């Protein structure tokens, strides 16, 4: 069958296996060249097996929950949205969440996903107590910071290339309400946006939408959104009686692929101007339901179809703190000069990195979506070069087209990871389209 990630690029031929037991999973692993796949929300080809893709959605049970510690034990194919639906009404919320709730626990761990609170709480790794990992021989080993620590370290952020994650114990955080106290800070340019991040480093959550097509004095104008879990007593009166409930919301669906010309510099520039003006009107403090704050794109089902049948690619890099300002200016100059159609541009501040092969490092991360075409692929190669020149690295969960040479130039850990896989017999067993492209 032909399979792609959320970006719908590239499309790869693979067989799909849907095991429903550990024994069936072990038989599939024994055939080699497999990779586990959750809900298909990795953007590129990291969750597409070179020979066989293991669909893990049948491993979706919650096993245990400890209300004293917030520890949840669950299978890897469980959706984050199911965790939230079950535990938010009881006063618990994930410690770390990416920008969509339609991901699985296994996928979150394999990518060591980060959220808007990385600068304070770290990535997914910080909330994982242990994982059960099936190795190339079909045996299952529990890995934690104390037991099989080397496998734990390389698996969290290892893109599924050390084995198949079966189960995990993660910790949730207690919350008093399902609402976020949001503070919207319009920033007239990039420097002001970065100053807002630094001035509010103690905020639990921080993220900025950035206008990547604005130039001159408005280059990098942004809307910085800070967030705190609201306490019940501070909510508007109408929400205090049931603080863990939020109004029912309707979702919209993109019914068809948009035509390729729908995204062009004129439409994107118009969208960005309107979005920024709307942000100006919302400046200040407001109370936002959890879904709107963390997962605004989830309200539009199939939003990836906006980019047309060819799909889209995302460029996401992180630049070290010391050179982030000059690097981000250079990236924005290149994007504006290319007049690339990109309306989804997100800037975040990272704290120190932790995992052996995880993406984050202390600095700033910029994520940009582009429709797939020759011009934008060429632009992304130029953005790669700017990232390398500033000592940055790339997010493999979003990657669909990086070269092995570029990855190794950005991240010397890739060579160590490939050597580990070779030495421990992981290379022939766990192979994805991405690992083949990146020589991992």
XYZ file of C-alpha atoms in Angstrom:
440
model
C 0.000 0.000 0.000
C 0.997 3.636 -0.414
C 1.433 5.506 2.855
C 2.410 9.033 3.867
C 2.642 11.104 7.017
C 0.414 14.021 7.984
C 2.144 16.246 5.429
C 1.168 13.774 2.658
C 4.759 13.921 1.377
C 6.533 11.716 0.513
C 4.252 8.827 -0.442
C 5.969 5.485 0.144
C 5.156 1.883 -0.770
C 4.991 -0.332 2.324
C 3.041 -3.243 3.752
C 0.889 -2.539 6.795
C 0.536 -4.968 9.692
C -2.044 -4.492 12.423
C -0.957 -6.835 15.238
C -3.382 -7.319 18.127
C -1.117 -9.121 20.607
C 2.497 -9.143 21.726
C 2.978 -12.535 20.078
C 1.698 -11.238 16.745
C 3.873 -8.169 17.123
C 6.960 -10.297 17.821
C 6.293 -12.357 14.678
C 6.085 -9.173 12.618
C 9.288 -7.782 14.146
C 11.121 -11.034 13.369
C 10.610 -10.407 9.636
C 12.726 -7.242 9.870
C 12.681 -3.758 8.307
C 9.651 -2.658 10.347
C 8.738 0.537 12.161
C 5.912 1.281 14.572
C 3.291 3.850 13.592
C 0.745 5.492 15.853
C -1.952 7.757 14.427
C 0.074 8.956 11.441
C 0.678 12.472 12.754
C 4.425 12.541 12.137
C 4.675 14.928 9.192
C 7.093 13.057 6.943
C 8.252 9.469 6.528
C 9.552 8.655 10.012
C 6.645 6.281 10.739
C 6.644 4.393 7.461
C 8.422 1.034 7.529
C 10.954 0.216 4.841
C 9.224 -3.150 4.325
C 6.382 -3.209 6.847
C 4.650 -0.535 8.916
C 3.334 -1.733 12.270
C 0.016 -0.057 12.999
C -0.111 0.129 16.815
C -3.618 1.482 17.249
C -4.915 -1.830 18.631
C -2.626 -1.383 21.652
C -4.780 1.348 23.154
C -5.759 0.320 26.678
C -5.362 2.303 29.866
C -3.948 -0.092 32.459
C -3.601 1.753 35.773
C -3.768 5.201 37.329
C -2.393 6.372 40.660
C -4.365 9.402 41.942
C -1.665 10.148 44.505
C 1.122 10.647 41.978
C -0.739 11.221 38.706
C 1.037 8.263 37.106
C -0.864 6.703 34.198
C 0.169 3.324 32.784
C -1.141 2.790 29.274
C -0.436 1.068 25.980
C 1.486 2.890 23.300
C -1.369 3.146 20.801
C -3.587 5.168 23.132
C -4.496 8.606 21.808
C -3.621 11.671 23.829
C -7.167 12.909 23.227
C -8.490 9.835 25.079
C -6.181 10.599 28.001
C -7.507 14.158 28.184
C -11.146 13.134 27.779
C -10.761 10.636 30.633
C -8.653 12.548 33.113
C -9.307 16.264 32.653
C -12.801 15.918 34.185
C -10.972 14.391 37.194
C -8.531 17.300 37.426
C -5.506 15.974 35.530
C -3.785 17.175 32.354
C -0.719 15.958 30.395
C 2.601 17.327 31.613
C 3.727 17.835 28.018
C 1.664 18.062 24.858
C 2.442 18.837 21.225
C 0.184 21.000 19.076
C -2.288 18.216 18.320
C -4.095 15.845 20.651
C -4.494 13.232 17.910
C -1.159 11.563 18.621
C -0.416 8.329 20.440
C 1.630 7.926 23.595
C 4.140 5.777 21.726
C 4.590 8.407 19.054
C 5.001 11.159 21.649
C 7.748 9.189 23.375
C 9.497 8.125 20.170
C 9.681 11.755 19.040
C 10.251 13.124 22.575
C 7.688 15.778 21.745
C 7.858 19.203 23.281
C 5.184 21.707 24.158
C 4.747 25.350 24.959
C 6.255 24.698 28.410
C 9.619 23.251 27.363
C 11.486 26.216 28.839
C 10.137 25.214 32.275
C 9.241 21.521 32.203
C 11.363 19.969 29.472
C 10.159 17.567 26.784
C 8.085 14.373 26.997
C 11.058 12.537 28.510
C 10.642 14.467 31.753
C 7.182 12.954 32.338
C 8.004 9.335 31.385
C 8.798 7.013 34.307
C 9.359 3.840 32.299
C 8.647 2.161 28.998
C 8.261 -1.475 27.922
C 10.306 -1.938 24.752
C 10.247 -4.898 22.335
C 13.707 -5.443 20.901
C 14.777 -7.091 17.631
C 14.587 -10.565 19.232
C 10.949 -10.062 20.231
C 11.811 -9.881 23.919
C 10.272 -7.101 26.001
C 12.417 -5.118 28.429
C 11.354 -2.470 30.912
C 13.532 0.618 30.471
C 13.797 3.526 32.872
C 16.406 5.874 34.265
C 17.482 3.051 36.593
C 16.913 -0.115 34.533
C 18.252 -0.503 30.991
C 18.984 3.193 31.190
C 20.927 3.300 27.925
C 17.920 2.018 25.970
C 15.627 4.407 27.818
C 17.833 7.344 26.887
C 18.127 6.430 23.207
C 14.494 5.320 22.817
C 12.946 8.588 24.023
C 13.566 10.673 20.912
C 14.879 7.702 18.937
C 12.078 7.819 16.346
C 11.117 4.177 16.910
C 14.510 2.922 15.756
C 15.526 1.123 18.973
C 12.448 -1.097 19.194
C 8.687 -1.049 19.527
C 7.280 0.813 22.527
C 4.487 -1.322 23.983
C 3.541 0.389 27.237
C 4.618 3.364 29.265
C 4.128 5.027 32.608
C 3.697 8.767 32.282
C 2.831 11.422 34.817
C -0.060 13.875 34.549
C -0.287 17.230 36.325
C -3.119 18.242 38.650
C -5.240 21.177 37.465
C -8.159 23.005 39.043
C -9.912 23.905 35.825
C -10.110 23.195 32.115
C -9.344 26.827 31.348
C -6.164 28.668 30.479
C -5.538 32.219 31.619
C -4.069 33.607 28.432
C -2.166 36.838 28.042
C -1.824 38.040 24.456
C 1.179 40.283 23.793
C 1.400 41.808 20.302
C 5.043 42.319 19.325
C 5.791 44.795 16.499
C 8.938 42.963 15.389
C 11.119 39.937 16.054
C 13.272 41.617 18.689
C 10.177 42.623 20.657
C 8.823 39.079 20.411
C 12.055 37.579 21.767
C 12.128 40.192 24.529
C 8.601 39.136 25.518
C 9.738 35.506 25.809
C 12.718 36.482 27.968
C 10.707 38.883 30.131
C 8.123 36.180 30.839
C 10.394 33.183 31.232
C 8.487 32.188 34.371
C 5.222 31.731 32.434
C 4.173 28.082 32.338
C 3.343 28.222 28.637
C 4.573 30.569 25.942
C 4.309 30.461 22.165
C 4.196 32.992 19.353
C 2.609 33.122 15.943
C 4.989 35.040 13.722
C 4.375 36.850 10.428
C 7.199 35.508 8.299
C 6.352 37.689 5.290
C 6.486 41.058 7.013
C 9.598 43.087 6.245
C 11.327 46.309 7.249
C 10.443 47.671 10.669
C 7.718 45.013 10.992
C 9.993 42.068 10.235
C 9.035 39.214 12.507
C 6.000 40.915 14.035
C 4.318 38.405 16.255
C 1.584 37.551 18.707
C 3.070 36.087 21.872
C 0.606 33.997 23.871
C 1.386 33.196 27.497
C -0.680 30.697 29.419
C -1.387 29.437 32.939
C -3.785 26.768 34.135
C -6.518 28.898 35.691
C -7.503 28.306 39.283
C -11.184 27.686 39.873
C -11.651 30.814 41.983
C -10.337 33.157 39.323
C -12.675 31.976 36.546
C -15.502 34.142 35.297
C -18.625 33.525 37.351
C -20.397 31.377 34.746
C -17.577 28.785 34.779
C -16.873 28.504 38.524
C -19.594 25.972 39.330
C -18.116 23.390 36.919
C -14.525 24.539 36.346
C -13.445 21.279 34.700
C -16.107 21.544 32.013
C -15.921 23.598 28.848
C -18.695 24.254 26.340
C -19.221 21.708 23.578
C -17.458 22.765 20.398
C -18.131 21.981 16.794
C -15.392 20.974 14.425
C -15.106 21.844 10.771
C -13.816 19.566 8.062
C -11.869 20.465 4.946
C -13.894 18.427 2.408
C -11.558 18.637 -0.577
C -7.965 19.331 -1.479
C -7.466 23.039 -2.054
C -6.178 23.992 -5.505
C -2.433 24.514 -5.663
C -2.734 28.252 -6.327
C -4.827 28.904 -3.199
C -1.690 29.580 -1.174
C 0.318 32.344 -2.773
C 2.136 35.426 -1.445
C -0.956 37.610 -1.839
C -3.361 35.325 0.044
C -0.814 34.543 2.750
C 0.086 38.211 3.211
C -3.615 39.077 3.492
C -4.197 36.274 5.994
C -1.209 37.333 8.097
C -2.320 40.968 8.182
C -5.847 40.003 9.250
C -4.555 37.552 11.867
C -2.240 40.152 13.369
C -5.007 42.776 13.490
C -7.262 40.286 15.246
C -4.475 39.620 17.746
C -4.185 43.332 18.451
C -7.854 43.382 19.386
C -7.327 40.466 21.789
C -4.330 41.986 23.566
C -4.396 41.486 27.318
C -5.747 38.746 29.558
C -8.612 36.393 28.751
C -9.764 32.894 29.684
C -9.497 30.330 26.916
C -10.693 26.730 26.991
C -7.907 24.113 26.952
C -8.741 22.875 23.449
C -8.520 26.311 21.870
C -5.247 27.164 23.598
C -3.335 23.942 22.981
C -4.928 22.542 19.825
C -6.378 25.304 17.624
C -5.737 23.364 14.422
C -7.547 20.275 15.698
C -10.789 22.226 15.313
C -10.364 21.884 11.545
C -10.347 18.207 10.618
C -8.182 17.438 7.627
C -6.488 20.847 7.664
C -3.561 19.317 5.791
C -5.742 19.369 2.668
C -5.399 23.164 2.584
C -1.997 22.618 0.991
C -3.417 20.704 -1.924
C -2.927 17.224 -3.253
C 0.861 17.459 -3.312
C 0.928 18.023 0.427
C 3.189 20.165 2.561
C 6.513 20.044 4.334
C 7.444 21.645 7.600
C 10.778 23.191 8.386
C 11.515 23.199 12.110
C 14.897 24.026 13.525
C 16.245 25.116 16.889
C 19.008 27.690 17.184
C 21.283 28.024 20.222
C 20.335 30.870 22.528
C 23.516 32.885 21.929
C 22.985 33.182 18.175
C 19.218 32.762 17.961
C 18.511 36.418 17.219
C 20.909 36.708 14.283
C 19.902 33.282 13.004
C 16.175 34.023 13.132
C 16.689 37.347 11.342
C 18.592 35.503 8.616
C 15.862 32.863 8.271
C 13.113 35.487 8.037
C 15.088 37.505 5.473
C 15.442 34.412 3.301
C 11.750 33.493 3.592
C 10.562 37.018 2.838
C 12.904 37.276 -0.161
C 11.520 34.011 -1.510
C 7.934 35.314 -1.014
C 7.046 31.823 0.134
C 3.436 31.062 1.009
C 3.617 30.219 4.709
C 0.888 31.288 7.094
C 1.609 28.846 9.890
C 4.798 30.048 11.572
C 5.413 29.272 15.224
C 8.201 30.486 17.501
C 8.964 28.973 20.906
C 11.650 29.306 23.563
C 13.336 26.059 24.627
C 15.035 25.293 27.900
C 18.056 22.963 28.132
C 17.910 19.708 26.159
C 18.097 16.344 27.917
C 17.666 13.268 25.721
C 20.489 11.423 23.959
C 18.923 11.994 20.533
C 16.165 14.475 21.339
C 15.570 17.599 19.309
C 15.410 20.450 21.851
C 18.396 22.476 23.007
C 18.333 25.771 24.882
C 17.401 28.430 22.379
C 14.596 29.299 19.993
C 12.719 26.977 17.676
C 10.959 28.153 14.526
C 8.433 25.983 12.679
C 7.117 26.838 9.222
C 4.769 24.971 6.867
C 5.230 25.191 3.109
C 3.311 23.602 0.231
C 5.423 21.049 -1.588
C 6.946 22.355 -4.803
C 10.387 22.849 -6.258
C 10.653 26.458 -5.100
C 9.894 25.731 -1.464
C 12.123 22.650 -1.387
C 14.971 24.802 -2.709
C 14.138 27.449 -0.110
C 14.259 24.863 2.669
C 17.741 23.825 1.565
C 18.818 27.447 1.986
C 17.166 27.502 5.419
C 19.117 24.333 6.242
C 22.350 26.155 5.401
C 21.456 29.098 7.659
C 20.606 26.691 10.472
C 23.940 24.880 10.087
C 25.840 28.168 10.018
C 24.314 29.051 13.386
C 24.881 25.692 15.078
C 21.237 24.626 14.989
C 19.587 21.248 14.564
C 16.405 19.820 12.997
C 13.244 18.123 14.316
C 12.982 14.631 12.844
C 9.275 14.263 13.717
C 8.570 17.025 11.197
C 11.214 16.095 8.639
C 10.382 14.750 5.179
C 13.363 15.703 3.030
C 16.545 16.306 5.059
C 19.750 14.702 3.727
C 22.039 12.417 5.723
C 24.896 14.854 5.153
C 22.928 17.792 6.556
C 21.750 15.806 9.571
C 25.293 14.760 10.486
C 26.611 18.287 10.002
C 23.931 19.561 12.385
C 23.955 16.772 14.939
C 27.070 14.674 15.691
C 24.888 12.421 17.870
C 23.478 10.880 14.679
C 26.727 8.977 14.114
C 26.673 7.602 17.670
C 23.031 6.594 17.260
C 23.707 4.774 13.989
C 26.677 2.981 15.592
C 24.558 1.886 18.551
C 21.877 0.526 16.235
C 24.454 -1.405 14.270
C 26.170 -2.832 17.351
C 22.903 -3.941 19.020
C 21.353 -5.531 15.943
C 18.652 -2.885 15.644
C 19.510 -1.737 12.133
C 18.060 -4.654 10.145
C 15.020 -4.972 12.418
C 13.832 -1.389 12.711
C 14.045 0.631 9.536
C 11.883 3.466 8.311
C 11.842 5.388 5.077
C 13.367 8.262 7.045
C 16.101 6.174 8.692
C 17.123 4.888 5.266
C 17.241 8.412 3.835
C 19.235 9.703 6.808
C 21.519 6.638 7.041
C 20.578 5.978 10.639
